[in-house]
Short mmCIF file of C-alpha atoms and ligand atoms in Angstrom, two decimals:
data_model
loop_
_atom_site.label_atom_id
_atom_site.label_comp_id
_atom_site.label_asym_id
_atom_site.label_seq_id
_atom_site.Cartn_x
_atom_site.Cartn_y
_atom_site.Cartn_z
CA UNK O 7 -3.40 -41.75 -97.38
CA UNK O 8 -7.11 -41.72 -96.97
CA UNK O 9 -8.90 -38.40 -96.94
CA UNK O 10 -11.23 -38.32 -93.97
CA UNK O 11 -13.81 -36.53 -96.08
CA UNK O 12 -14.26 -39.37 -98.53
CA UNK O 13 -16.04 -42.67 -97.96
CA UNK O 14 -15.49 -46.05 -99.58
CA UNK O 15 -17.80 -45.21 -102.45
CA UNK O 16 -15.72 -42.18 -103.33
CA UNK O 17 -18.30 -39.81 -101.92
CA UNK O 18 -17.92 -37.03 -99.35
CA UNK O 19 -18.99 -38.38 -96.00
CA UNK O 20 -21.69 -36.55 -94.11
CA UNK O 21 -21.02 -34.75 -90.83
CA UNK O 22 -21.82 -37.20 -88.05
CA UNK O 23 -23.05 -36.47 -84.62
CA UNK O 24 -22.06 -38.85 -81.88
CA UNK O 25 -23.26 -42.42 -82.52
CA UNK O 26 -26.96 -42.89 -81.91
CA UNK O 27 -27.85 -39.21 -82.27
CA UNK O 28 -30.32 -38.21 -84.97
CA UNK O 29 -28.72 -36.95 -88.20
CA UNK O 30 -28.66 -33.18 -88.54
CA UNK O 31 -31.75 -31.51 -89.95
CA UNK O 32 -31.27 -29.43 -93.12
CA UNK O 33 -33.91 -27.07 -94.47
CA UNK O 34 -33.91 -26.42 -98.23
CA UNK O 35 -35.90 -23.45 -99.49
CA UNK O 36 -36.29 -22.82 -103.24
CA UNK O 37 -39.21 -22.05 -105.48
CA UNK O 38 -37.94 -24.46 -108.14
CA UNK O 39 -38.92 -28.04 -107.23
CA UNK O 40 -36.18 -29.39 -109.49
CA UNK O 41 -33.47 -27.75 -107.42
CA UNK O 42 -34.97 -29.05 -104.20
CA UNK O 43 -35.03 -32.56 -105.67
CA UNK O 44 -31.47 -32.44 -106.78
CA UNK O 45 -30.19 -31.07 -103.47
CA UNK O 46 -32.16 -33.75 -101.65
CA UNK O 47 -30.46 -36.33 -103.81
CA UNK O 48 -27.07 -34.91 -102.85
CA UNK O 49 -27.69 -34.65 -99.11
CA UNK O 50 -30.61 -36.95 -98.30
CA UNK O 51 -28.58 -40.05 -97.48
CA UNK O 52 -26.60 -38.34 -94.72
CA UNK O 53 -29.08 -35.87 -93.26
CA UNK O 54 -32.74 -35.33 -92.49
CA UNK O 55 -33.77 -33.06 -95.34
CA UNK O 56 -36.82 -30.77 -95.24
CA UNK O 57 -38.01 -29.00 -98.39
CA UNK O 58 -39.98 -25.79 -98.74
CA UNK O 59 -41.05 -24.11 -101.98
CA UNK O 60 -41.45 -20.68 -100.42
CA UNK O 61 -40.06 -18.62 -97.58
CA UNK O 62 -43.38 -18.86 -95.72
CA UNK O 63 -43.38 -22.66 -95.88
CA UNK O 64 -39.74 -22.64 -94.78
CA UNK O 65 -40.51 -20.59 -91.68
CA UNK O 66 -43.21 -23.06 -90.68
CA UNK O 67 -40.74 -25.90 -90.87
CA UNK O 68 -38.26 -23.87 -88.83
CA UNK O 69 -40.88 -23.52 -86.12
CA UNK O 70 -41.57 -27.23 -86.01
CA UNK O 71 -38.25 -28.97 -86.64
CA UNK O 72 -34.81 -29.01 -85.17
CA UNK O 73 -32.79 -27.49 -88.01
CA UNK O 74 -29.01 -27.16 -88.00
CA UNK O 75 -28.50 -25.78 -91.50
CA UNK O 76 -30.57 -23.72 -93.88
CA UNK O 77 -29.88 -23.55 -97.61
CA UNK O 78 -32.02 -20.96 -99.33
CA UNK O 79 -32.26 -19.68 -102.89
CA UNK O 80 -31.64 -15.96 -103.17
CA UNK O 81 -34.13 -15.33 -105.93
CA UNK O 82 -37.68 -16.30 -105.01
CA UNK O 83 -40.96 -14.56 -105.91
CA UNK O 84 -42.44 -13.61 -102.52
CA UNK O 85 -39.32 -13.01 -100.40
CA UNK O 86 -35.65 -13.09 -101.26
CA UNK O 87 -33.27 -15.56 -99.67
CA UNK O 88 -31.65 -12.83 -97.57
CA UNK O 89 -35.06 -11.63 -96.37
CA UNK O 90 -35.95 -15.18 -95.48
CA UNK O 91 -32.74 -15.56 -93.50
CA UNK O 92 -33.46 -12.34 -91.56
CA UNK O 93 -36.68 -13.95 -90.35
CA UNK O 94 -35.02 -17.32 -89.81
CA UNK O 95 -32.46 -15.76 -87.45
CA UNK O 96 -35.26 -14.69 -85.11
CA UNK O 97 -36.62 -18.22 -84.99
CA UNK O 98 -33.44 -20.19 -84.89
CA UNK O 99 -30.40 -17.98 -84.41
CA UNK O 100 -28.00 -20.91 -84.16
CA UNK O 101 -28.75 -22.63 -87.46
CA UNK O 102 -26.03 -22.17 -90.05
CA UNK O 103 -27.23 -20.22 -93.08
CA UNK O 104 -26.18 -20.80 -96.69
CA UNK O 105 -27.34 -19.03 -99.81
CA UNK O 106 -27.91 -20.55 -103.25
CA UNK O 107 -27.09 -17.97 -105.80
CA UNK O 108 -26.27 -17.33 -109.40
CA UNK O 109 -23.23 -15.28 -110.38
CA UNK O 110 -25.57 -12.46 -111.35
CA UNK O 111 -26.39 -11.33 -107.83
CA UNK O 112 -23.00 -11.43 -106.18
CA UNK O 113 -23.57 -7.89 -104.86
CA UNK O 114 -26.33 -8.81 -102.45
CA UNK O 115 -24.37 -11.91 -101.57
CA UNK O 116 -21.33 -9.94 -100.51
CA UNK O 117 -23.50 -7.66 -98.40
CA UNK O 118 -25.14 -10.63 -96.69
CA UNK O 119 -21.80 -12.16 -95.93
CA UNK O 120 -20.42 -8.90 -94.60
CA UNK O 121 -23.34 -8.44 -92.30
CA UNK O 122 -22.74 -11.86 -90.87
CA UNK O 123 -26.06 -13.09 -92.18
CA UNK O 124 -24.75 -16.14 -93.96
CA UNK O 125 -22.01 -18.62 -93.42
CA UNK O 126 -21.30 -19.41 -97.08
CA UNK O 127 -22.92 -19.72 -100.44
CA UNK O 128 -23.36 -22.24 -103.20
CA UNK O 129 -23.29 -20.99 -106.75
CA UNK O 130 -25.54 -22.44 -109.39
CA UNK O 131 -24.85 -24.77 -111.02
CA UNK O 132 -23.04 -26.75 -108.34
CA UNK O 133 -20.92 -29.85 -108.06
CA UNK O 134 -22.54 -32.33 -105.63
CA UNK O 135 -19.22 -32.90 -103.88
CA UNK O 136 -18.71 -29.18 -103.35
CA UNK O 137 -22.10 -28.98 -101.75
CA UNK O 138 -21.43 -32.00 -99.55
CA UNK O 139 -18.09 -30.63 -98.40
CA UNK O 140 -19.54 -27.18 -97.78
CA UNK O 141 -22.40 -28.65 -95.78
CA UNK O 142 -20.08 -30.85 -93.80
CA UNK O 143 -17.83 -27.93 -92.81
CA UNK O 144 -20.84 -25.83 -91.94
CA UNK O 145 -22.20 -28.51 -89.66
CA UNK O 146 -18.86 -28.94 -87.97
CA UNK O 147 -18.97 -25.22 -87.23
CA UNK O 148 -22.50 -25.67 -85.92
CA UNK O 149 -21.33 -28.46 -83.66
CA UNK O 150 -18.47 -26.35 -82.27
CA UNK O 151 -20.81 -23.44 -81.66
CA UNK O 152 -23.24 -25.74 -79.87
CA UNK O 153 -20.45 -27.12 -77.79
CA UNK O 154 -19.31 -23.58 -77.01
CA UNK O 155 -22.74 -22.65 -75.80
CA UNK O 156 -22.86 -25.70 -73.60
CA UNK O 157 -19.40 -25.01 -72.24
CA UNK O 158 -20.28 -21.38 -71.62
CA UNK O 159 -23.38 -22.47 -69.74
CA UNK O 160 -21.36 -24.96 -67.71
CA UNK O 161 -18.78 -22.25 -67.04
CA UNK O 162 -21.31 -19.74 -65.88
CA UNK O 163 -22.89 -22.37 -63.68
CA UNK O 164 -19.48 -23.16 -62.21
CA UNK O 165 -18.87 -19.46 -61.66
CA UNK O 166 -22.19 -19.16 -59.93
CA UNK O 167 -21.29 -22.06 -57.70
CA UNK O 168 -17.91 -20.51 -56.92
CA UNK O 169 -19.53 -17.23 -56.10
CA UNK O 170 -21.93 -18.93 -53.74
CA UNK O 171 -19.05 -20.82 -52.21
CA UNK O 172 -17.12 -17.59 -51.74
CA UNK O 173 -20.01 -16.03 -49.92
CA UNK O 174 -20.18 -19.11 -47.77
CA UNK O 175 -16.45 -19.11 -47.07
CA UNK O 176 -16.47 -15.44 -46.24
CA UNK O 177 -19.25 -16.07 -43.76
CA UNK O 178 -17.27 -18.97 -42.37
CA UNK O 179 -14.26 -16.74 -41.86
CA UNK O 180 -16.40 -14.10 -40.25
CA UNK O 181 -18.02 -16.67 -38.05
CA UNK O 182 -14.66 -18.07 -37.22
CA UNK O 183 -13.45 -14.77 -35.98
CA UNK O 184 -16.68 -13.61 -34.49
CA UNK O 185 -17.10 -12.99 -30.83
CA UNK O 186 -18.74 -16.31 -30.16
CA UNK O 187 -15.45 -18.06 -30.83
CA UNK O 188 -13.96 -16.33 -27.83
CA UNK O 189 -15.06 -18.22 -24.79
CA UNK O 190 -15.26 -16.95 -21.27
CA UNK O 191 -17.87 -16.19 -18.68
CA UNK O 192 -15.60 -14.92 -15.96
CA UNK O 193 -16.24 -11.34 -14.89
CA UNK O 194 -12.83 -10.42 -16.32
CA UNK O 195 -13.78 -11.73 -19.78
CA UNK O 196 -17.24 -10.17 -19.58
CA UNK O 197 -15.49 -6.85 -19.19
CA UNK O 198 -13.29 -7.62 -22.19
CA UNK O 199 -16.34 -8.47 -24.35
CA UNK O 200 -17.99 -5.27 -23.27
CA UNK O 201 -15.10 -3.12 -24.44
CA UNK O 202 -14.66 -5.15 -27.63
CA UNK O 203 -18.26 -4.69 -28.59
CA UNK O 204 -18.11 -0.96 -28.13
CA UNK O 205 -14.81 -0.51 -29.86
CA UNK O 206 -15.62 -2.75 -32.86
CA UNK O 207 -18.09 -0.18 -34.15
CA UNK O 208 -15.47 2.57 -34.15
CA UNK O 209 -12.18 3.28 -35.89
CA UNK O 210 -10.36 3.81 -32.61
CA UNK O 211 -6.85 2.44 -32.35
CA UNK O 212 -6.73 -0.45 -29.93
CA UNK O 213 -3.83 -1.81 -27.93
CA UNK O 214 -4.34 -5.39 -26.82
CA UNK O 215 -2.11 -6.46 -23.98
CA UNK O 216 -1.75 -9.78 -22.28
CA UNK O 217 0.63 -12.66 -21.72
CA UNK O 218 1.36 -15.10 -24.49
CA UNK O 219 -1.59 -17.31 -25.40
CA UNK O 220 -4.27 -15.16 -23.81
CA UNK O 221 -6.08 -14.62 -27.12
CA UNK O 222 -4.73 -11.31 -28.43
CA UNK O 223 -4.83 -12.52 -32.02
CA UNK O 224 -8.33 -13.82 -31.62
CA UNK O 225 -9.55 -10.57 -30.14
CA UNK O 226 -7.94 -8.46 -32.87
CA UNK O 227 -9.65 -10.47 -35.60
CA UNK O 228 -12.98 -10.47 -33.81
CA UNK O 229 -12.87 -6.69 -33.56
CA UNK O 230 -12.19 -6.37 -37.29
CA UNK O 231 -14.71 -8.98 -38.40
CA UNK O 232 -17.53 -7.64 -36.31
CA UNK O 233 -17.04 -4.00 -37.28
CA UNK O 234 -17.94 -1.95 -40.35
CA UNK O 235 -14.61 -2.71 -42.03
CA UNK O 236 -15.20 -6.44 -42.16
CA UNK O 237 -15.63 -6.52 -45.96
CA UNK O 238 -12.11 -5.09 -46.32
CA UNK O 239 -8.80 -6.67 -45.58
CA UNK O 240 -7.45 -7.63 -42.21
CA UNK O 241 -3.69 -7.88 -42.48
CA UNK O 242 -1.43 -8.92 -39.66
CA UNK O 243 2.27 -8.36 -39.24
CA UNK O 244 4.40 -9.66 -36.45
CA UNK O 245 6.81 -6.82 -35.77
CA UNK O 246 9.30 -9.06 -34.00
CA UNK O 247 9.61 -11.45 -36.91
CA UNK O 248 11.64 -9.30 -39.31
CA UNK O 249 14.81 -7.24 -39.24
CA UNK O 250 14.29 -3.49 -39.44
CA UNK O 251 14.56 -2.77 -43.17
CA UNK O 252 12.48 -5.74 -44.14
CA UNK O 253 9.77 -4.83 -41.66
CA UNK O 254 9.78 -1.31 -43.02
CA UNK O 255 9.38 -2.49 -46.60
CA UNK O 256 6.74 -5.00 -45.52
CA UNK O 257 4.66 -2.32 -43.82
CA UNK O 258 5.30 0.68 -46.04
CA UNK O 259 6.38 -0.89 -49.32
CA UNK O 260 9.38 0.04 -51.42
CA UNK O 261 10.34 1.35 -54.82
CA UNK O 262 12.41 -0.71 -57.15
CA UNK O 263 16.11 -0.30 -56.46
CA UNK O 264 15.64 1.36 -53.07
CA UNK O 265 17.87 -1.26 -51.52
CA UNK O 266 19.83 -4.31 -52.64
CA UNK O 267 17.35 -6.97 -53.62
CA UNK O 268 14.47 -4.59 -54.28
CA UNK O 269 13.96 -5.74 -57.86
CA UNK O 270 10.47 -4.37 -58.27
CA UNK O 271 8.05 -1.97 -56.63
CA UNK O 272 6.23 -3.49 -53.73
CA UNK O 273 3.07 -2.38 -51.99
CA UNK O 274 3.20 -2.19 -48.23
CA UNK O 275 0.66 -3.70 -45.87
CA UNK O 276 -0.65 -0.27 -44.87
CA UNK O 277 -1.61 0.31 -48.48
CA UNK O 278 -3.01 -3.18 -48.88
CA UNK O 279 -5.10 -2.69 -45.75
CA UNK O 280 -6.58 0.58 -47.05
CA UNK O 281 -10.13 0.90 -45.65
CA UNK O 282 -9.48 -2.24 -43.62
CA UNK O 283 -7.48 -3.08 -40.53
CA UNK O 284 -3.83 -3.68 -39.87
CA UNK O 285 -2.82 -5.75 -36.88
CA UNK O 286 0.64 -4.91 -35.56
CA UNK O 287 1.52 -7.86 -33.40
CA UNK O 288 4.34 -7.57 -30.86
CA UNK O 289 4.52 -3.85 -31.47
CA UNK O 290 6.69 -3.53 -28.36
CA UNK O 291 9.59 -5.08 -30.26
CA UNK O 292 9.89 -2.28 -32.82
CA UNK O 293 13.02 -0.16 -33.06
CA UNK O 294 13.07 3.62 -32.57
CA UNK O 295 13.14 4.38 -36.32
CA UNK O 296 10.10 2.24 -36.92
CA UNK O 297 8.33 3.78 -33.95
CA UNK O 298 8.70 7.20 -35.55
CA UNK O 299 7.22 5.96 -38.81
CA UNK O 300 4.30 4.32 -37.03
CA UNK O 301 3.66 7.52 -35.15
CA UNK O 302 3.48 9.37 -38.44
CA UNK O 303 0.84 7.02 -39.88
CA UNK O 304 -1.22 7.23 -36.74
CA UNK O 305 -1.01 11.00 -36.62
CA UNK O 306 -1.43 11.92 -40.28
CA UNK O 307 -2.60 8.75 -42.01
CA UNK O 308 0.42 9.15 -44.30
CA UNK O 309 2.85 6.54 -45.50
CA UNK O 310 5.86 6.78 -47.72
CA UNK O 311 7.44 3.71 -49.29
CA UNK O 312 11.15 3.22 -49.11
CA UNK O 313 12.76 5.15 -51.94
CA UNK O 314 9.56 7.02 -52.84
CA UNK O 315 9.56 10.78 -53.16
CA UNK O 316 5.96 11.33 -52.06
CA UNK O 317 3.76 10.23 -49.23
CA UNK O 318 0.33 8.81 -49.82
CA UNK O 319 -2.71 8.86 -47.60
CA UNK O 320 -4.27 5.70 -46.27
CA UNK O 321 -7.35 4.99 -44.21
CA UNK O 322 -6.37 2.09 -42.02
CA UNK O 323 -7.58 1.07 -38.62
CA UNK O 324 -4.71 0.04 -36.40
CA UNK O 325 -4.89 -2.68 -33.79
CA UNK O 326 -1.66 -3.42 -31.97
CA UNK O 327 -0.73 -6.10 -29.50
CA UNK O 328 2.07 -6.76 -27.11
CA UNK O 329 2.90 -9.13 -24.32
CA UNK O 330 5.38 -6.65 -22.85
CA UNK O 331 4.68 -4.13 -20.20
CA UNK O 332 4.85 -1.14 -22.52
CA UNK O 333 4.48 1.39 -19.78
CA UNK O 334 7.65 0.07 -18.26
CA UNK O 335 9.34 0.23 -21.65
CA UNK O 336 8.23 3.84 -21.89
CA UNK O 337 9.73 4.56 -18.48
CA UNK O 338 12.97 2.88 -19.60
CA UNK O 339 12.91 4.94 -22.82
CA UNK O 340 12.71 1.78 -24.89
CA UNK O 341 9.34 2.75 -26.31
CA UNK O 342 8.25 6.20 -27.40
CA UNK O 343 5.74 7.68 -25.03
CA UNK O 344 3.86 9.57 -27.77
CA UNK O 345 3.46 6.38 -29.79
CA UNK O 346 2.31 4.51 -26.71
CA UNK O 347 -0.53 6.94 -26.15
CA UNK O 348 -1.43 6.96 -29.84
CA UNK O 349 -1.72 3.18 -29.80
CA UNK O 350 -3.44 2.94 -26.49
CA UNK O 351 -6.52 5.00 -27.35
CA UNK O 352 -8.39 1.99 -26.06
CA UNK O 353 -6.59 -0.75 -24.18
CA UNK O 354 -7.90 -4.24 -23.89
CA UNK O 355 -5.96 -6.09 -21.24
CA UNK O 356 -6.47 -9.83 -21.50
CA UNK O 357 -6.17 -11.42 -18.08
CA UNK O 358 -3.93 -14.47 -17.73
CA UNK O 359 -5.82 -17.73 -17.44
CA UNK O 360 -4.82 -18.23 -13.82
CA UNK O 361 -6.71 -15.09 -12.96
CA UNK O 362 -9.91 -16.40 -14.47
CA UNK O 363 -9.87 -20.02 -13.52
CA UNK O 364 -13.64 -20.21 -13.69
CA UNK O 365 -13.26 -20.12 -17.50
CA UNK O 366 -11.12 -23.25 -17.53
CA UNK O 367 -13.92 -25.86 -17.47
CA UNK O 368 -15.68 -24.12 -20.34
CA UNK O 369 -12.49 -23.82 -22.39
CA UNK O 370 -11.41 -27.37 -21.59
CA UNK O 371 -14.75 -28.77 -22.79
CA UNK O 372 -14.65 -26.64 -25.89
CA UNK O 373 -11.17 -27.83 -26.84
CA UNK O 374 -12.13 -31.39 -25.97
CA UNK O 375 -15.17 -31.30 -28.28
CA UNK O 376 -13.14 -29.78 -31.04
CA UNK O 377 -10.26 -32.24 -30.78
CA UNK O 378 -12.58 -35.24 -30.35
CA UNK O 379 -14.49 -34.35 -33.47
CA UNK O 380 -11.29 -33.73 -35.39
CA UNK O 381 -9.77 -37.04 -34.33
CA UNK O 382 -12.97 -38.99 -34.38
CA UNK O 383 -13.04 -39.82 -30.69
CA UNK O 384 -16.03 -40.17 -28.42
CA UNK O 385 -14.69 -38.65 -25.23
CA UNK O 386 -17.45 -37.12 -23.15
CA UNK O 387 -15.58 -35.18 -20.48
CA UNK O 388 -13.17 -35.18 -17.58
CA UNK O 389 -13.21 -36.90 -14.22
CA UNK O 390 -13.64 -34.43 -11.36
CA UNK O 391 -10.09 -35.03 -10.21
CA UNK O 392 -8.71 -34.32 -13.68
CA UNK O 393 -10.76 -31.16 -14.02
CA UNK O 394 -9.55 -30.01 -10.59
CA UNK O 395 -5.98 -30.35 -11.78
CA UNK O 396 -6.75 -28.40 -14.93
CA UNK O 397 -8.48 -25.66 -12.97
CA UNK O 398 -5.66 -25.40 -10.47
CA UNK O 399 -2.71 -25.51 -12.87
CA UNK O 400 -0.40 -22.56 -13.42
CA UNK O 401 -0.89 -22.22 -17.22
CA UNK O 402 1.94 -19.86 -17.90
CA UNK O 403 1.21 -20.41 -21.60
CA UNK O 404 -2.44 -19.53 -20.91
CA UNK O 405 -5.24 -20.63 -23.24
CA UNK O 406 -2.84 -21.87 -25.90
CA UNK O 407 -1.15 -24.16 -23.39
CA UNK O 408 -4.52 -25.50 -22.24
CA UNK O 409 -5.55 -26.07 -25.84
CA UNK O 410 -2.32 -27.95 -26.59
CA UNK O 411 -2.63 -30.02 -23.43
CA UNK O 412 -6.12 -31.16 -24.36
CA UNK O 413 -5.26 -31.84 -27.96
CA UNK O 414 -2.32 -33.96 -26.82
CA UNK O 415 -4.51 -35.90 -24.39
CA UNK O 416 -7.13 -36.58 -27.05
CA UNK O 417 -4.50 -37.68 -29.55
CA UNK O 418 -3.08 -40.19 -27.08
CA UNK O 419 -6.36 -41.17 -25.43
CA UNK O 420 -7.47 -44.19 -27.44
CA UNK O 421 -10.99 -45.34 -26.79
CA UNK O 422 -12.06 -43.80 -23.48
CA UNK O 423 -15.15 -41.97 -22.31
CA UNK O 424 -13.62 -39.63 -19.80
CA UNK O 425 -10.25 -38.10 -19.26
CA UNK O 426 -8.74 -39.03 -15.91
CA UNK O 427 -5.82 -37.58 -13.97
CA UNK O 428 -3.54 -40.34 -15.26
CA UNK O 429 -3.91 -39.00 -18.79
CA UNK O 430 -2.75 -35.50 -17.96
CA UNK O 431 0.77 -34.54 -18.79
CA UNK O 432 3.33 -35.33 -16.15
CA UNK O 433 3.75 -31.76 -15.05
CA UNK O 434 0.04 -31.45 -14.24
CA UNK O 435 -0.07 -34.83 -12.51
CA UNK O 436 2.97 -34.38 -10.34
CA UNK O 437 2.89 -30.77 -9.38
CA UNK O 438 0.60 -30.41 -6.46
CA UNK O 439 -2.05 -27.82 -7.18
CA UNK O 440 -0.47 -24.51 -6.22
CA UNK O 441 -1.72 -23.31 -2.88
CA UNK O 442 -3.90 -20.27 -2.96
CA UNK O 443 -1.79 -17.29 -2.08
CA UNK O 444 -2.92 -16.53 1.42
CA UNK O 445 -2.38 -12.84 1.05
CA UNK O 446 -1.51 -10.60 3.93
CA UNK O 447 -1.72 -12.20 7.35
CA UNK O 448 -4.12 -10.04 9.33
CA UNK O 449 -2.63 -8.87 12.60
CA UNK O 450 -5.54 -6.96 14.02
CA UNK O 451 -8.15 -9.73 14.18
CA UNK O 452 -8.84 -12.52 16.64
CA UNK O 453 -7.46 -15.76 15.27
CA UNK O 454 -10.89 -17.41 14.78
CA UNK O 455 -12.30 -14.42 12.91
CA UNK O 456 -9.26 -14.29 10.67
CA UNK O 457 -9.42 -18.04 10.00
CA UNK O 458 -13.13 -17.83 9.18
CA UNK O 459 -12.42 -14.99 6.81
CA UNK O 460 -9.79 -17.09 5.03
CA UNK O 461 -12.15 -20.08 4.87
CA UNK O 462 -14.87 -17.90 3.41
CA UNK O 463 -12.54 -16.63 0.72
CA UNK O 464 -11.14 -20.03 -0.18
CA UNK O 465 -14.59 -21.59 -0.39
CA UNK O 466 -16.10 -18.86 -2.55
CA UNK O 467 -13.04 -18.90 -4.81
CA UNK O 468 -13.15 -22.67 -5.14
CA UNK O 469 -16.84 -22.68 -6.02
CA UNK O 470 -16.52 -19.83 -8.43
CA UNK O 471 -13.55 -21.38 -10.14
CA UNK O 472 -14.68 -24.98 -10.35
CA UNK O 473 -18.31 -24.21 -10.97
CA UNK O 474 -19.68 -26.85 -8.58
CA UNK O 475 -19.75 -27.64 -4.85
CA UNK O 476 -18.59 -31.19 -5.47
CA UNK O 477 -15.52 -30.05 -7.32
CA UNK O 478 -14.90 -27.24 -4.85
CA UNK O 479 -15.01 -29.75 -1.98
CA UNK O 480 -12.59 -32.04 -3.78
CA UNK O 481 -10.28 -29.14 -4.46
CA UNK O 482 -10.37 -28.06 -0.83
CA UNK O 483 -9.76 -31.61 0.27
CA UNK O 484 -12.92 -31.98 2.40
CA UNK O 485 -16.07 -34.09 1.99
CA UNK O 486 -18.99 -32.37 0.28
CA UNK O 487 -21.16 -32.54 3.44
CA UNK O 488 -18.50 -30.79 5.49
CA UNK O 489 -18.31 -28.09 2.89
CA UNK O 490 -22.04 -27.58 3.07
CA UNK O 491 -22.02 -27.42 6.87
CA UNK O 492 -19.12 -25.01 6.87
CA UNK O 493 -20.83 -22.76 4.33
CA UNK O 494 -23.95 -22.62 6.44
CA UNK O 495 -21.98 -21.69 9.53
CA UNK O 496 -20.05 -19.01 7.64
CA UNK O 497 -23.23 -17.58 6.20
CA UNK O 498 -22.38 -18.43 2.58
CA UNK O 499 -25.28 -19.28 0.28
N1 ATP D 30 -11.08 -16.98 -24.92
C1 ATP D 30 -10.72 -17.92 -25.79
N2 ATP D 30 -11.64 -18.80 -26.24
C2 ATP D 30 -11.29 -19.75 -27.11
N3 ATP D 30 -10.06 -19.93 -27.58
C3 ATP D 30 -9.10 -19.09 -27.17
C4 ATP D 30 -9.38 -18.04 -26.26
N4 ATP D 30 -8.24 -17.36 -26.03
C5 ATP D 30 -7.29 -17.95 -26.77
N5 ATP D 30 -7.79 -19.00 -27.44
C6 ATP D 30 -7.03 -19.89 -28.33
O1 ATP D 30 -5.73 -19.99 -27.79
C7 ATP D 30 -4.73 -19.93 -28.79
C8 ATP D 30 -3.84 -18.74 -28.58
O2 ATP D 30 -4.54 -17.55 -28.81
P1 ATP D 30 -3.87 -16.30 -29.53
O3 ATP D 30 -3.00 -16.75 -30.63
O4 ATP D 30 -4.94 -15.34 -29.86
O5 ATP D 30 -2.98 -15.75 -28.34
P2 ATP D 30 -1.96 -14.51 -28.32
O6 ATP D 30 -2.31 -13.72 -27.11
O7 ATP D 30 -1.98 -13.82 -29.62
O8 ATP D 30 -0.59 -15.22 -28.06
P3 ATP D 30 0.90 -14.70 -28.45
O9 ATP D 30 1.22 -13.54 -27.54
O10 ATP D 30 1.74 -15.88 -28.16
O11 ATP D 30 0.86 -14.32 -29.87
C9 ATP D 30 -5.49 -19.86 -30.10
O12 ATP D 30 -5.62 -21.14 -30.63
C10 ATP D 30 -6.84 -19.33 -29.72
O13 ATP D 30 -7.83 -19.81 -30.59
MG1 MG D 31 -0.52 -13.61 -31.09
#
């Protein structure tokens, strides 16, 4: 077995830095030149050795040279070794410090070691190999410490980067759920934005109603992320997704052993959302027992976990959503009336897409841009005929259905510039655009007046909903010029 400390000549090998790096610098301080000489002889072949015959001279070298290890004699005329090391620490705190000492002054030595001033000591007289080994170990310590400092610096830099990234991500999330992600310029949506803006600033409980896919989720998040609670949690729970007991434990938490399978205490979402917002999706699906518990939180801000003996207070803003007609459920005694009114402090009713067709072109383009970018396509837009179909479709799945339709088209589109009717899904292609509901047939008007009235309504609707006269004309099935003439005659601008 070869000892890694010994070289071929039977000497202790010096501590090596990585190949190519300068050997370590060692500062020797002693007032006896003979000792300096002999130490230099022991260490000079492996290291860069600097000699000083006094503490003062040693400090000057420390200022000028890169020193990894200091060996200093304890007994010197102008300053002691320990005094010298005190000063050396200020100049080069990382250098490893060793004391040369006779057995006579072990007392000061012990003190110096205890105070962490020195790493080790060499007693006079010394064995050259002892010194070499001691120095080698000391320099390995120095190397580790240096590496530690570098790692710590790298770590703190990485932390800094992560922190910056977190700030960025948080902003992203906020941006993602900010108002500007909710598109719509129809009067109906303008009204929705108006209410949202006002209500976001407050803690008022909000009930969001609307058919599936109308954007209830989106609106709930936007309210949270644009209000004063945005730094706190937004937690969402779909009340239809879980059986009763599980929903209860999810929302209110449970104590260990409160039911089979409750192996540990669990915090409920109301507690987790403290100071933030809880979103109770599909609140209309809750059972009577749950409705009572919800009422209690809304009234008193109190929750009690399953199996707990006490209630605790929470400060949570509640936003609820439903695609049911809750008022009808109240009438049918399926939903508690008191809870309904507690939830519906402010109601935001999202209109179905078919009642705001003028938003369809905007939404369609938005989803097209998004999907094109995601799938690396260069589609610019829709042909007029395709857009007419989109505007006129039924969209029982509302915005979500439109979004899916466009994503599907883009995925299957290949390399085209515009989306034509032939690329729409079969249902949209084949179903004739639903006729406008004519409404009541007027019985008290001359036929021509009544017909003109209907024409006026259909034309204004078509223009409002398609956003252009060309598309309106196409939708109405008449040439653009005829539309213009007709509008003039009917007094439409
Ligand atoms: N006004 C809008 N602008 C942009 N995207 C919208 C808009 N409304 C809805 N969306 C998009 O449509 C999809 C459905 O919206 P969301 O999930 O909010 O609907 P929902 O009313 O919660 O539906 P459900 O009742 O089925 O839960 C989402 O991808 C959402 O981003
Ligand atoms: Mg939803």
